[in-house]
Each structure stands twice: as structure tokens, then as C-alpha cells.
JSON list of C-alpha atoms in Angstrom, two decimals:
[
{"chain": "A", "resi": 1, "resn": "GLU", "atom": "CA", "xyz": [29.81, 178.77, 280.84]},
{"chain": "A", "resi": 2, "resn": "ASP", "atom": "CA", "xyz": [31.38, 175.91, 281.04]},
{"chain": "A", "resi": 3, "resn": "VAL", "atom": "CA", "xyz": [35.43, 175.38, 280.41]},
{"chain": "A", "resi": 4, "resn": "VAL", "atom": "CA", "xyz": [37.16, 172.30, 279.07]},
{"chain": "A", "resi": 5, "resn": "LEU", "atom": "CA", "xyz": [41.14, 172.50, 279.72]},
{"chain": "A", "resi": 6, "resn": "ILE", "atom": "CA", "xyz": [42.88, 169.77, 276.83]},
{"chain": "A", "resi": 7, "resn": "GLY", "atom": "CA", "xyz": [46.42, 169.36, 277.51]},
{"chain": "A", "resi": 8, "resn": "CYS", "atom": "CA", "xyz": [46.94, 172.50, 279.35]},
{"chain": "A", "resi": 9, "resn": "PRO", "atom": "CA", "xyz": [50.50, 173.42, 280.15]},
{"chain": "A", "resi": 10, "resn": "THR", "atom": "CA", "xyz": [49.18, 175.20, 283.70]},
{"chain": "A", "resi": 11, "resn": "SER", "atom": "CA", "xyz": [50.56, 174.91, 287.11]},
{"chain": "A", "resi": 12, "resn": "VAL", "atom": "CA", "xyz": [48.65, 172.28, 289.35]},
{"chain": "A", "resi": 13, "resn": "SER", "atom": "CA", "xyz": [48.53, 174.56, 292.29]},
{"chain": "A", "resi": 14, "resn": "LEU", "atom": "CA", "xyz": [45.45, 174.64, 294.34]},
{"chain": "A", "resi": 15, "resn": "ALA", "atom": "CA", "xyz": [45.60, 178.75, 294.51]},
{"chain": "A", "resi": 16, "resn": "SER", "atom": "CA", "xyz": [45.65, 178.88, 290.87]},
{"chain": "A", "resi": 17, "resn": "TRP", "atom": "CA", "xyz": [42.62, 176.45, 290.19]},
{"chain": "A", "resi": 18, "resn": "THR", "atom": "CA", "xyz": [40.57, 178.17, 292.98]},
{"chain": "A", "resi": 19, "resn": "ALA", "atom": "CA", "xyz": [40.88, 181.63, 290.98]},
{"chain": "A", "resi": 20, "resn": "CYS", "atom": "CA", "xyz": [39.83, 179.86, 287.93]},
{"chain": "A", "resi": 21, "resn": "ARG", "atom": "CA", "xyz": [36.83, 177.93, 289.92]},
{"chain": "A", "resi": 22, "resn": "ARG", "atom": "CA", "xyz": [35.56, 181.79, 290.60]},
{"chain": "A", "resi": 23, "resn": "VAL", "atom": "CA", "xyz": [35.10, 183.21, 287.20]},
{"chain": "A", "resi": 24, "resn": "VAL", "atom": "CA", "xyz": [33.94, 179.93, 285.71]},
{"chain": "A", "resi": 25, "resn": "ALA", "atom": "CA", "xyz": [29.96, 179.92, 285.98]},
{"chain": "A", "resi": 26, "resn": "GLY", "atom": "CA", "xyz": [29.70, 176.28, 284.80]},
{"chain": "A", "resi": 27, "resn": "ARG", "atom": "CA", "xyz": [31.95, 173.03, 284.55]},
{"chain": "A", "resi": 28, "resn": "LEU", "atom": "CA", "xyz": [35.55, 173.54, 284.75]},
{"chain": "A", "resi": 29, "resn": "ILE", "atom": "CA", "xyz": [37.16, 170.44, 283.31]},
{"chain": "A", "resi": 30, "resn": "ASN", "atom": "CA", "xyz": [40.98, 169.22, 282.93]},
{"chain": "A", "resi": 31, "resn": "CYS", "atom": "CA", "xyz": [41.60, 166.57, 280.15]},
{"chain": "A", "resi": 32, "resn": "TYR", "atom": "CA", "xyz": [44.54, 165.28, 280.72]},
{"chain": "A", "resi": 33, "resn": "SER", "atom": "CA", "xyz": [46.91, 162.51, 279.34]},
{"chain": "A", "resi": 34, "resn": "SER", "atom": "CA", "xyz": [50.06, 161.13, 280.84]},
{"chain": "A", "resi": 35, "resn": "ASN", "atom": "CA", "xyz": [51.03, 160.05, 277.29]},
{"chain": "A", "resi": 36, "resn": "ASP", "atom": "CA", "xyz": [52.07, 163.66, 276.18]},
{"chain": "A", "resi": 37, "resn": "LEU", "atom": "CA", "xyz": [55.76, 163.47, 277.24]},
{"chain": "A", "resi": 38, "resn": "MET", "atom": "CA", "xyz": [56.06, 166.65, 274.84]},
{"chain": "A", "resi": 39, "resn": "LEU", "atom": "CA", "xyz": [53.82, 168.77, 276.96]},
{"chain": "A", "resi": 40, "resn": "ALA", "atom": "CA", "xyz": [56.07, 167.56, 279.89]},
{"chain": "A", "resi": 41, "resn": "LEU", "atom": "CA", "xyz": [59.18, 168.47, 278.58]},
{"chain": "A", "resi": 42, "resn": "MET", "atom": "CA", "xyz": [58.24, 171.78, 277.60]},
{"chain": "A", "resi": 43, "resn": "TYR", "atom": "CA", "xyz": [56.44, 172.87, 280.27]},
{"chain": "A", "resi": 44, "resn": "ARG", "atom": "CA", "xyz": [59.76, 171.91, 282.58]},
{"chain": "A", "resi": 45, "resn": "ILE", "atom": "CA", "xyz": [61.58, 173.80, 280.22]},
{"chain": "A", "resi": 46, "resn": "LYS", "atom": "CA", "xyz": [60.00, 176.97, 280.27]},
{"chain": "A", "resi": 47, "resn": "ASN", "atom": "CA", "xyz": [59.23, 176.77, 283.92]},
{"chain": "A", "resi": 48, "resn": "LEU", "atom": "CA", "xyz": [62.74, 175.80, 285.25]},
{"chain": "A", "resi": 49, "resn": "ARG", "atom": "CA", "xyz": [61.15, 176.84, 288.93]},
{"chain": "A", "resi": 50, "resn": "SER", "atom": "CA", "xyz": [58.78, 173.98, 288.45]},
{"chain": "A", "resi": 51, "resn": "ILE", "atom": "CA", "xyz": [61.24, 171.69, 287.06]},
{"chain": "A", "resi": 52, "resn": "LEU", "atom": "CA", "xyz": [59.68, 168.86, 289.99]},
{"chain": "A", "resi": 53, "resn": "SER", "atom": "CA", "xyz": [56.15, 169.77, 289.36]},
{"chain": "A", "resi": 54, "resn": "PRO", "atom": "CA", "xyz": [54.15, 168.61, 286.23]},
{"chain": "A", "resi": 55, "resn": "PRO", "atom": "CA", "xyz": [51.63, 170.53, 284.27]},
{"chain": "A", "resi": 56, "resn": "ALA", "atom": "CA", "xyz": [48.01, 170.01, 284.64]},
{"chain": "A", "resi": 57, "resn": "GLY", "atom": "CA", "xyz": [47.84, 168.42, 281.27]},
{"chain": "A", "resi": 58, "resn": "ILE", "atom": "CA", "xyz": [49.39, 165.31, 282.10]},
{"chain": "A", "resi": 59, "resn": "ILE", "atom": "CA", "xyz": [48.01, 164.72, 285.65]},
{"chain": "A", "resi": 60, "resn": "LYS", "atom": "CA", "xyz": [44.71, 164.44, 287.41]},
{"chain": "A", "resi": 61, "resn": "VAL", "atom": "CA", "xyz": [44.32, 167.97, 289.68]},
{"chain": "A", "resi": 62, "resn": "ASP", "atom": "CA", "xyz": [42.93, 167.76, 292.78]},
{"chain": "A", "resi": 63, "resn": "ALA", "atom": "CA", "xyz": [41.22, 170.90, 293.24]},
{"chain": "A", "resi": 64, "resn": "PRO", "atom": "CA", "xyz": [37.60, 171.48, 294.59]},
{"chain": "A", "resi": 65, "resn": "GLY", "atom": "CA", "xyz": [35.04, 172.10, 291.67]},
{"chain": "A", "resi": 66, "resn": "LEU", "atom": "CA", "xyz": [37.19, 170.32, 289.15]},
{"chain": "A", "resi": 67, "resn": "GLU", "atom": "CA", "xyz": [36.70, 167.31, 286.91]},
{"chain": "A", "resi": 68, "resn": "ASN", "atom": "CA", "xyz": [39.22, 165.61, 285.74]},
{"chain": "A", "resi": 69, "resn": "TYR", "atom": "CA", "xyz": [38.90, 163.16, 282.70]},
{"chain": "A", "resi": 70, "resn": "ASP", "atom": "CA", "xyz": [41.98, 160.90, 281.63]},
{"chain": "A", "resi": 71, "resn": "VAL", "atom": "CA", "xyz": [42.01, 160.98, 277.72]},
{"chain": "A", "resi": 72, "resn": "SER", "atom": "CA", "xyz": [45.26, 158.66, 277.78]},
{"chain": "A", "resi": 73, "resn": "LYS", "atom": "CA", "xyz": [43.45, 156.23, 275.66]},
{"chain": "A", "resi": 74, "resn": "LEU", "atom": "CA", "xyz": [42.54, 158.92, 272.90]},
{"chain": "A", "resi": 75, "resn": "ILE", "atom": "CA", "xyz": [46.32, 160.88, 273.12]},
{"chain": "A", "resi": 76, "resn": "ASP", "atom": "CA", "xyz": [49.77, 159.09, 272.72]},
{"chain": "A", "resi": 77, "resn": "SER", "atom": "CA", "xyz": [51.33, 162.40, 271.85]},
{"chain": "A", "resi": 78, "resn": "HIS", "atom": "CA", "xyz": [50.72, 166.20, 271.83]},
{"chain": "A", "resi": 79, "resn": "SER", "atom": "CA", "xyz": [49.96, 166.36, 268.04]},
{"chain": "A", "resi": 80, "resn": "ASP", "atom": "CA", "xyz": [47.07, 163.95, 268.70]},
{"chain": "A", "resi": 81, "resn": "TYR", "atom": "CA", "xyz": [44.92, 166.44, 270.33]},
{"chain": "A", "resi": 82, "resn": "CYS", "atom": "CA", "xyz": [43.99, 167.96, 267.04]},
{"chain": "A", "resi": 83, "resn": "VAL", "atom": "CA", "xyz": [42.41, 165.11, 265.71]},
{"chain": "A", "resi": 84, "resn": "ALA", "atom": "CA", "xyz": [40.90, 163.94, 269.38]},
{"chain": "A", "resi": 85, "resn": "VAL", "atom": "CA", "xyz": [38.77, 166.92, 269.93]},
{"chain": "A", "resi": 86, "resn": "ARG", "atom": "CA", "xyz": [35.22, 165.56, 269.25]},
{"chain": "A", "resi": 87, "resn": "GLU", "atom": "CA", "xyz": [35.81, 162.29, 270.96]},
{"chain": "A", "resi": 88, "resn": "ILE", "atom": "CA", "xyz": [37.17, 164.23, 273.92]},
{"chain": "A", "resi": 89, "resn": "LEU", "atom": "CA", "xyz": [34.25, 167.20, 274.15]},
{"chain": "A", "resi": 90, "resn": "ASP", "atom": "CA", "xyz": [32.02, 163.53, 273.66]},
{"chain": "A", "resi": 91, "resn": "MET", "atom": "CA", "xyz": [33.45, 162.09, 276.65]},
{"chain": "A", "resi": 92, "resn": "VAL", "atom": "CA", "xyz": [33.32, 164.84, 278.91]},
{"chain": "A", "resi": 93, "resn": "GLY", "atom": "CA", "xyz": [29.53, 165.43, 277.87]},
{"chain": "A", "resi": 94, "resn": "TYR", "atom": "CA", "xyz": [30.22, 168.92, 276.35]},
{"chain": "A", "resi": 95, "resn": "ASP", "atom": "CA", "xyz": [27.34, 170.58, 275.10]},
{"chain": "A", "resi": 96, "resn": "GLN", "atom": "CA", "xyz": [24.67, 168.22, 276.29]},
{"chain": "A", "resi": 97, "resn": "PRO", "atom": "CA", "xyz": [21.58, 168.62, 278.04]},
{"chain": "A", "resi": 98, "resn": "ARG", "atom": "CA", "xyz": [21.85, 168.83, 281.90]},
{"chain": "A", "resi": 99, "resn": "GLN", "atom": "CA", "xyz": [19.42, 167.14, 284.07]},
{"chain": "A", "resi": 100, "resn": "VAL", "atom": "CA", "xyz": [17.50, 169.81, 285.68]},
{"chain": "A", "resi": 101, "resn": "ILE", "atom": "CA", "xyz": [16.62, 168.29, 289.58]},
{"chain": "A", "resi": 102, "resn": "GLU", "atom": "CA", "xyz": [13.70, 170.07, 291.13]},
{"chain": "A", "resi": 103, "resn": "LYS", "atom": "CA", "xyz": [14.14, 170.82, 294.65]},
{"chain": "A", "resi": 104, "resn": "ALA", "atom": "CA", "xyz": [10.93, 169.67, 296.53]},
{"chain": "A", "resi": 105, "resn": "THR", "atom": "CA", "xyz": [9.05, 172.67, 297.56]}
]
């Protein structure tokens, strides 16, 4: 199935995302907002060793098989996610029929 992470307080390490990609059969999507200062602050407070590394929920993550969507135009603060979920899911095309590409035989 597909996994959509919205404002996710997790590491941007390639190893973590590679492990996630192995267990997700469908799309793996990171929705981030550079406006989410609460997430940025709380992540750094809780992860002092990662003080210079931002969480995935505020930046694009470069990892194979990961789709990134910048939802900053919908999110001004962390509390906005609860009212923007439908718009975010529509933006990423969640629960939409996929095009079936037939291979020429």
C-alpha cells in the first residue's frame, strides 16, 4: 500500500529512507512545509545529536523511490495540518486510480 507522511518528525538519513522503501509496496510520499517552525524546534529539542539536521517534515528528502511534495502554501504552522489533510491528499493523488501501462508483447 501507499504511505503518505505529512509533517513527519523523522531523520533525513538515506539509510532510514532506504529501510522504509523496502517495506512499502506502493508509493512512499513525504509532504513537507518549510513554514512548520514548531516541528523544526521540537525535533531539534528532542534530538540534540541532530541539532544541525532538520526533520523530513520541513525539507525535501533526496532518497530513491521517495516522492516529495512541498505543502508550504497550505501550511503556515504545525496546527494547520489537521484542517489541510484532504487538500494534501488530493495534491498527492492519494486514493486516485493509477494508470495501467501495458507492456507490448
